[in-house]
Short mmCIF file of C-alpha atoms in Angstrom, two decimals:
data_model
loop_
_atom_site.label_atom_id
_atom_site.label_comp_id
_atom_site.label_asym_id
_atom_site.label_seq_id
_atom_site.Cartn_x
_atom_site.Cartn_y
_atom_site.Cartn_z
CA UNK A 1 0.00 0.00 0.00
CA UNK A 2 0.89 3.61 -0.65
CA UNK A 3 0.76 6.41 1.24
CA UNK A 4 2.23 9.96 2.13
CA UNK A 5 4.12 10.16 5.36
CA UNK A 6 5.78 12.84 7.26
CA UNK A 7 9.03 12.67 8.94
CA UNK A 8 10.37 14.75 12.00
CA UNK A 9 13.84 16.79 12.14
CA UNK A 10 15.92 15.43 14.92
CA UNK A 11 18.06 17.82 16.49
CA UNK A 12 21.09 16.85 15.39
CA UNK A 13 19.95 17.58 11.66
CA UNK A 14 19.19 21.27 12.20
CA UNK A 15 21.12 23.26 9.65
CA UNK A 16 21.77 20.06 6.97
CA UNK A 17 20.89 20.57 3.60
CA UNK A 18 17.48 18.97 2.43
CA UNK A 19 19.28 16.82 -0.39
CA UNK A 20 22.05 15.60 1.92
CA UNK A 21 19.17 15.02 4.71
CA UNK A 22 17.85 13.30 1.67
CA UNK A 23 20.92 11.10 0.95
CA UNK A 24 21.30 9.94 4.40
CA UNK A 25 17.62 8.48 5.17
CA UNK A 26 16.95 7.49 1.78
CA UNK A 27 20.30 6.38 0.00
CA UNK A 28 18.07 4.68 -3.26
CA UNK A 29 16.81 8.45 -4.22
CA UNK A 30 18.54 9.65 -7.04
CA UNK A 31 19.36 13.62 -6.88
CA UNK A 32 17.48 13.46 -10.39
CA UNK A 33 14.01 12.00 -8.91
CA UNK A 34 14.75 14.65 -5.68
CA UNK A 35 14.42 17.31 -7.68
CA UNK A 36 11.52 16.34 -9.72
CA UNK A 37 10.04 15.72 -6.29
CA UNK A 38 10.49 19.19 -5.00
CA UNK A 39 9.39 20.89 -8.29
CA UNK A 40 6.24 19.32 -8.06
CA UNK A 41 5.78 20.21 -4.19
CA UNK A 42 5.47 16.44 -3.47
CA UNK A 43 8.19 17.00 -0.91
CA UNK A 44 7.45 19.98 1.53
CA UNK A 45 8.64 20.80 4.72
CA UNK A 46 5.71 22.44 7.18
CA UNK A 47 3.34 22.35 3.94
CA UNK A 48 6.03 25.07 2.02
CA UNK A 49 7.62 24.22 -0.96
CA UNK A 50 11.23 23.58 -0.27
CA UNK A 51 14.67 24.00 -2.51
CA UNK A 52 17.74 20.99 -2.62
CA UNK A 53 19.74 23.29 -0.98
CA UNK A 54 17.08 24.53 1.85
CA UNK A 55 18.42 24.48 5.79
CA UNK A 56 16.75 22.34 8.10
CA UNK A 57 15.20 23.19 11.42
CA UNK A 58 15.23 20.60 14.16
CA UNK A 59 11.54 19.83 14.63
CA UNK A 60 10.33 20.87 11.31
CA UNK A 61 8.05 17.67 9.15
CA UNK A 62 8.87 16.69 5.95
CA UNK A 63 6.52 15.33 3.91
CA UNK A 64 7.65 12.14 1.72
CA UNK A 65 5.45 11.12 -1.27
CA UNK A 66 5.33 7.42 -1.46
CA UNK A 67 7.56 7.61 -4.29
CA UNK A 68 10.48 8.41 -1.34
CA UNK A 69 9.24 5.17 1.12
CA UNK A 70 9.60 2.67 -1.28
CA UNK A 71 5.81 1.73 -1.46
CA UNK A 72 4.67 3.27 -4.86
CA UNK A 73 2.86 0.67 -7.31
CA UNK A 74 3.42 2.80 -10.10
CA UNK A 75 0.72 5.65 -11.57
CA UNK A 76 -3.02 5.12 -9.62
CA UNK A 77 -5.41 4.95 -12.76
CA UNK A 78 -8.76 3.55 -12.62
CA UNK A 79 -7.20 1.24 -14.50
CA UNK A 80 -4.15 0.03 -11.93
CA UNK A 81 -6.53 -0.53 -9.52
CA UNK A 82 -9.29 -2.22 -11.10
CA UNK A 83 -8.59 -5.44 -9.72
CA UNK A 84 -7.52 -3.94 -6.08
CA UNK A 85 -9.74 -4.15 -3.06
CA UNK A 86 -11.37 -0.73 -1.93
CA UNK A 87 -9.46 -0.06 0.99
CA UNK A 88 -5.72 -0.58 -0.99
CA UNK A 89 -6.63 1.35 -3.80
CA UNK A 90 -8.28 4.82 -2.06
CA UNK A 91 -4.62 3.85 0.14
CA UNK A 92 -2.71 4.49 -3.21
CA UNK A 93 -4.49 7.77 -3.92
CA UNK A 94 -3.85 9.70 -0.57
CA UNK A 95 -2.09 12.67 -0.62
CA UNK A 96 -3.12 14.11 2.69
CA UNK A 97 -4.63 12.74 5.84
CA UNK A 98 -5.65 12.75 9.86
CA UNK A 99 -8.08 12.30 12.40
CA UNK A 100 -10.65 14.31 10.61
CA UNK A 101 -10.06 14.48 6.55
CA UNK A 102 -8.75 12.15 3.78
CA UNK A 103 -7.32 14.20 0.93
CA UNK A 104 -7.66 11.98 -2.24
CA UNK A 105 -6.22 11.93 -5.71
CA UNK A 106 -8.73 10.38 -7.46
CA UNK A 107 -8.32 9.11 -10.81
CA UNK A 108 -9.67 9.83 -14.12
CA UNK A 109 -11.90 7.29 -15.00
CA UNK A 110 -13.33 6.93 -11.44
CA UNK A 111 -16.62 7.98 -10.35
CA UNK A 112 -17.12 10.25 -7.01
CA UNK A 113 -20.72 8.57 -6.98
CA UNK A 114 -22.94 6.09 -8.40
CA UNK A 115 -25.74 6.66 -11.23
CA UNK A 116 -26.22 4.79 -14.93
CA UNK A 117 -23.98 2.28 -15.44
CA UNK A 118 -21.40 3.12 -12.94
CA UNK A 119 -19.58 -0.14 -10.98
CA UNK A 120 -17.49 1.37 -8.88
CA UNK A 121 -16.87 4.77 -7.41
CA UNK A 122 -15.60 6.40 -4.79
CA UNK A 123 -18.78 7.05 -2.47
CA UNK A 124 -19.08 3.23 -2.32
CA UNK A 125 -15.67 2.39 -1.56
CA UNK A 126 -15.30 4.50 1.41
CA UNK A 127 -17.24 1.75 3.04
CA UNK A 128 -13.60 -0.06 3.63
CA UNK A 129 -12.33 3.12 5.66
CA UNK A 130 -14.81 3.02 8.35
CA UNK A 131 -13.42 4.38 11.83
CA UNK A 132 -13.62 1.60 14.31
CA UNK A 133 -16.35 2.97 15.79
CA UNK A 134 -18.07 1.61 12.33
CA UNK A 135 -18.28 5.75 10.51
CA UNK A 136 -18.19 5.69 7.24
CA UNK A 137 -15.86 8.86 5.82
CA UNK A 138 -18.25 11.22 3.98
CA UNK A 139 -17.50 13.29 0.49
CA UNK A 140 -18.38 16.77 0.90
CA UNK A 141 -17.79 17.81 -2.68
CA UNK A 142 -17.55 16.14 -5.85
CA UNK A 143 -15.28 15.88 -9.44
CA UNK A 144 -16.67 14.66 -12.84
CA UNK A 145 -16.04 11.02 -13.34
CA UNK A 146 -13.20 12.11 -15.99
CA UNK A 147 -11.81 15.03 -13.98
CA UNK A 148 -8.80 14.07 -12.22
CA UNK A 149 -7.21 15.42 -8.77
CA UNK A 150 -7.68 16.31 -5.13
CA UNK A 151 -10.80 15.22 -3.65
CA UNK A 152 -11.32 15.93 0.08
CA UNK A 153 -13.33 13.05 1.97
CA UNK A 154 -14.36 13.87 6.08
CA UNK A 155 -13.80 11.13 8.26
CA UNK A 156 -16.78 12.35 10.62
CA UNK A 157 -19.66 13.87 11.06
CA UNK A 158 -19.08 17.15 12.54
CA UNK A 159 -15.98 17.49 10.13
CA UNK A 160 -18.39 17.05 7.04
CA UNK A 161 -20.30 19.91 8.36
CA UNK A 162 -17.51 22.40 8.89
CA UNK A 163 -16.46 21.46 4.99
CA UNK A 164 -19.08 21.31 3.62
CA UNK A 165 -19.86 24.80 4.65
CA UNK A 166 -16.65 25.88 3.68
CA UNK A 167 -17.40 25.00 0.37
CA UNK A 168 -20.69 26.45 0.56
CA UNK A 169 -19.27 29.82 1.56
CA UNK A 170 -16.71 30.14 -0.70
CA UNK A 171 -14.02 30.20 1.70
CA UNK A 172 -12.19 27.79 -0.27
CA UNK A 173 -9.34 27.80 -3.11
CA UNK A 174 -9.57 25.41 -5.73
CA UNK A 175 -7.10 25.49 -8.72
CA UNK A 176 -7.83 23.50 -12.02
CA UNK A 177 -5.42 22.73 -14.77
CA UNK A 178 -6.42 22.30 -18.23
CA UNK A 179 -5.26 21.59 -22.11
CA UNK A 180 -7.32 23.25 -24.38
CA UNK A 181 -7.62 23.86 -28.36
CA UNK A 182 -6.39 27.30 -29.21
CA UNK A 183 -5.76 30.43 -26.90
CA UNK A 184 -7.92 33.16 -24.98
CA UNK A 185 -8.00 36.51 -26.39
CA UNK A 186 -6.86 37.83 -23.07
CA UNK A 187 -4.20 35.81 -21.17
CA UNK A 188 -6.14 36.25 -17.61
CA UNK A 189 -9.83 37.21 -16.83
CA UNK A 190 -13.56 36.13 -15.63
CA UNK A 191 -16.20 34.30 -17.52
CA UNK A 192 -19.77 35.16 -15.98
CA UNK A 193 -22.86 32.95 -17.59
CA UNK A 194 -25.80 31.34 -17.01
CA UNK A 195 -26.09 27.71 -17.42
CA UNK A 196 -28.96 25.37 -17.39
CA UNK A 197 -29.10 21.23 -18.31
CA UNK A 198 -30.12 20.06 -21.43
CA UNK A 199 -31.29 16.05 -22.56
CA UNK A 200 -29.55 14.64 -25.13
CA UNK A 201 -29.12 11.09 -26.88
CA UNK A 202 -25.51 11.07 -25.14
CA UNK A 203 -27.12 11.80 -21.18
CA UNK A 204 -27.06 15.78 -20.04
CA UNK A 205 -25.37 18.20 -21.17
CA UNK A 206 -25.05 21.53 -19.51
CA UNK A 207 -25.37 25.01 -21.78
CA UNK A 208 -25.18 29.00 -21.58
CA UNK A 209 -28.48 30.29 -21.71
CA UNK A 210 -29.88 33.64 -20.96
CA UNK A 211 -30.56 35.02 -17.47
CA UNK A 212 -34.11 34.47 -16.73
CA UNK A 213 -34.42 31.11 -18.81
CA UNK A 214 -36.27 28.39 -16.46
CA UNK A 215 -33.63 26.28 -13.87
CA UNK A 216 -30.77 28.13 -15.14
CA UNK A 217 -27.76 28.92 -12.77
CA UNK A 218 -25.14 31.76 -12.79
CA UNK A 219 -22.03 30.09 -12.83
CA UNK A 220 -18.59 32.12 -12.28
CA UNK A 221 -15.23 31.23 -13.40
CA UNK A 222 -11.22 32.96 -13.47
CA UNK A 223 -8.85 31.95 -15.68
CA UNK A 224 -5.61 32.63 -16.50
CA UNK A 225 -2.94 31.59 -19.42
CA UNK A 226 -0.15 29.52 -18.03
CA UNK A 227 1.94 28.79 -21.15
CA UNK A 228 1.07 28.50 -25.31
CA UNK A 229 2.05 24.98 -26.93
CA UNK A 230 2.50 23.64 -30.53
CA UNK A 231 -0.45 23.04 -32.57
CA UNK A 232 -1.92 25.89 -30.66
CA UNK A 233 -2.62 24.19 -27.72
CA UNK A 234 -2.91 26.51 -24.51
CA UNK A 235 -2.43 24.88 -20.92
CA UNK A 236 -4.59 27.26 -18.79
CA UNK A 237 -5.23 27.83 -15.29
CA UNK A 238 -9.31 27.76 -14.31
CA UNK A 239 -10.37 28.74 -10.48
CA UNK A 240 -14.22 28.53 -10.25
CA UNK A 241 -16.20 30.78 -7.87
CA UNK A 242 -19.08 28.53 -8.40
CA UNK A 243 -19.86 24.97 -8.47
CA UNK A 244 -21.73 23.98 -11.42
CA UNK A 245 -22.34 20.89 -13.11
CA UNK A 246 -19.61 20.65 -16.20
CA UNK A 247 -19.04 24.22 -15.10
CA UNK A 248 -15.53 24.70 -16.07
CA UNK A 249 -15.95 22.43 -19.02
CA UNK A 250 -18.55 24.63 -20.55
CA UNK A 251 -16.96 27.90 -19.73
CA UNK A 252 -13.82 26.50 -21.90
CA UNK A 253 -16.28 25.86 -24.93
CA UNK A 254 -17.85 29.16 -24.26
CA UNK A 255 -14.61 30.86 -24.71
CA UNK A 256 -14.03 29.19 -28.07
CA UNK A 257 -11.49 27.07 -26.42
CA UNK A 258 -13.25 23.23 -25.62
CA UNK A 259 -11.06 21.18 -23.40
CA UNK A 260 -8.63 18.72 -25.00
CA UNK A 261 -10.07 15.31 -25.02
CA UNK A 262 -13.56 16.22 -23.65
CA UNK A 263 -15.90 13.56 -24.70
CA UNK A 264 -19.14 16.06 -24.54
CA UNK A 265 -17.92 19.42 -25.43
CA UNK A 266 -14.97 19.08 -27.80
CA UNK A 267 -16.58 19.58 -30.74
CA UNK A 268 -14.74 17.96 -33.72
CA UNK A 269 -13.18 20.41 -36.68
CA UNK A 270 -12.49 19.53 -39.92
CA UNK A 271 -9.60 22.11 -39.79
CA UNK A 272 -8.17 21.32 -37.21
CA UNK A 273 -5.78 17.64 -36.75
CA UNK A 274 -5.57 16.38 -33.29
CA UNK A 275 -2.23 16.66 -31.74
CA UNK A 276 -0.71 13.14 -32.80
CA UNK A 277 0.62 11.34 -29.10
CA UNK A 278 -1.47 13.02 -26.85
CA UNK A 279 -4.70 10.25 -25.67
CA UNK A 280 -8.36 11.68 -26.05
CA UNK A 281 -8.83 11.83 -22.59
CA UNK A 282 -10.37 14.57 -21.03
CA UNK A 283 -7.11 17.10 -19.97
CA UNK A 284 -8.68 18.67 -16.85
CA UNK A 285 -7.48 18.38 -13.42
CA UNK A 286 -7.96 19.56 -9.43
CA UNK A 287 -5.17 20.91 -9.46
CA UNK A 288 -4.70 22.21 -5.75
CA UNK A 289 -7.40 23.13 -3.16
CA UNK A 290 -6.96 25.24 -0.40
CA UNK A 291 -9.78 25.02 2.30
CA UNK A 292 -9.96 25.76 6.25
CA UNK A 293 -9.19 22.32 8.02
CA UNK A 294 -12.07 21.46 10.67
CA UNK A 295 -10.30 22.08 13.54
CA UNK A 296 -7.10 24.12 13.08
CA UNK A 297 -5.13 25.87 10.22
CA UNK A 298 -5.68 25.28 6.71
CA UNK A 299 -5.16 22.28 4.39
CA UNK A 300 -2.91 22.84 1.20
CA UNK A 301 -3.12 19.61 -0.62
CA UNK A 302 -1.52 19.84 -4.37
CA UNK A 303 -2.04 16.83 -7.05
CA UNK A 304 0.33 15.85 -9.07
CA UNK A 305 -0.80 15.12 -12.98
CA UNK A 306 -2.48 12.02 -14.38
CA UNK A 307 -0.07 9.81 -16.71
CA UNK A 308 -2.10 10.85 -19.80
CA UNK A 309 -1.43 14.69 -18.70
CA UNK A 310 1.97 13.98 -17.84
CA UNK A 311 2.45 12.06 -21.11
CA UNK A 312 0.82 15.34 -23.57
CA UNK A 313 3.63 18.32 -20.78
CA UNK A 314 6.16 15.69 -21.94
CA UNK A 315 5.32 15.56 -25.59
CA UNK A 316 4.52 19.94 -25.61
CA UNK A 317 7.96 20.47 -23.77
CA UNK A 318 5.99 21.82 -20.44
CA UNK A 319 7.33 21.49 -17.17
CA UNK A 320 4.64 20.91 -14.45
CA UNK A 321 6.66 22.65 -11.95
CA UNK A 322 6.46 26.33 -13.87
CA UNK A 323 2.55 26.17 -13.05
CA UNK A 324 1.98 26.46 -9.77
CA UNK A 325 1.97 29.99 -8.07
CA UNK A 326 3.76 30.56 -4.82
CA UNK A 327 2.68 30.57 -1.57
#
């Protein structure tokens, strides 16, 4: 099983270099996979991004990805765990957790809940992570079944309520990453529409309608360019203020710029080729939520890609590491 783990400074440590702390705990880590640990933040030290060459404090936890301990399977895609029990598999796709929350990183593929057709997903296998008192954890918000990223799961009752109202009162910071066809005209701004669901032959489908028009919902998103790409490809930025269905999804289509790989709203071109390498599989991920933790402080979780993301940065020449913002 893998899972992320924190380790304490001793005393005799304080003022070592992180790579040479590194090199004496964990002798199999190359300098190589170090540093593409630390650009990615999957090795922090009090939940702040940290540098090879960054003094230690005696007391001070670093975090080690499973990637450090030796207990990494490999990528977690709905795939790699189809044939593992419940309990191993959510196991593999912690990034975060305690007494009250479970900070996931679920998989594209994988479904947050059940409905038409779905086997498995995430709602029923929190079943084999009840507390030994018998609680089931409880999801407090959800992620499209394609969407990948950080999913935040309370392990009790009064913590669902203290998230969920987080999330209810906007007090929260979510961060999605996307690939989409062409470019903005303007490298940052807001998208303000209203949306309301639609029936079609291929199951619902959300569009921008007018305000006014019967069950339609103003939905509010930010966005900002991160970096161009060949075949004008654009890997953007999107933080919603709202929590629509499809929300971010349509707001990319609305801005003439449909999400690479989305199976409802990329609407096919006969100009336009497909990027040859890159997997039609829909290029949107929770990137990084920032939300008050039930009881103290706040909880920073980041995600690191999905192999089919990481596969279309390594074909474009993008480095995941020049995305996120700083602290």
């Amino acid at each position: 099983m893998a899972a992320v783990s924190q380790k304490t400074v001793d005393s005799d440590e304080a003022g070592m270099r992180l790579d040479r702390w590194f090199k004496s705990h964990f002798p199999g880590l190359g300098f190589g996979a170090l540093q593409k640990l630390l650009r990615t933040g999957q090795v922090r030290i009090d939940g702040k991004r940290a540098k090879a060459d960054t003094r230690l404090e005696a007391g001070q936890a670093i975090r080690l990805p499973p990637q450090v301990t030796g207990t990494d399977a490999g990528p977690v895609t709905a795939g790699t765990i189809k044939n593992t029990g419940d309990a191993d598999a959510l196991r593999r796709m912690i990034l975060y957790e305690d007494d009250k929350v479970f900070v996931f990183n679920k998989p594209a593929g994988l479904a947050v809940q059940g409905g038409s057709g779905v086997a498995r997903h995430v709602d029923g296998m929190l079943d084999a992570l009840r507390s030994k008192k018998g609680e089931k954890p409880r999801l407090v918000h959800r992620l499209d079944r394609d969407t990948s990223g950080v999913l935040v799961v309370a392990r009790t009752r009064g913590a669902a309520q203290k998230l969920t109202a987080a999330f209810r009162k906007r007090d929260t910071e979510k961060i999605y990453w996307a690939l989409v066809k062409g470019a903005p005209k303007k490298p940052e701004g807001k998208i303000s529409t209203w949306l309301a669901k639609e029936q079609t032959p291929d199951g619902d489908r959300m569009r921008v309608v007018k305000h006014g028009e019967a069950d339609a919902d103003h939905a509010v998103s930010r966005y900002r360019v991160i970096e161009t790409a060949g075949q004008r490809l654009t890997w953007m930025e999107f933080e919603p203020e709202t929590g629509r269905t499809h929300q971010l999804r349509v707001h990319a289509l609305h801005m003439g710029c449909p999400i690479i790989g989305d199976p409802k709203y990329f609407e096919d071109d006969p100009n336009w080729d497909f990027p040859g390498g890159i997997q039609k599989k829909l290029h949107l991920h929770a990137r990084r939520l920032r939300i008050p933790h039930p009881d103290r402080g706040m909880i920073n979780v980041t995600a690191p890609l999905p192999p089919h993301m990481v596969q279309s940065w390594n074909l474009l020449g993008l480095d995941e590491a020049d995305g996120d913002r700083e602290d």
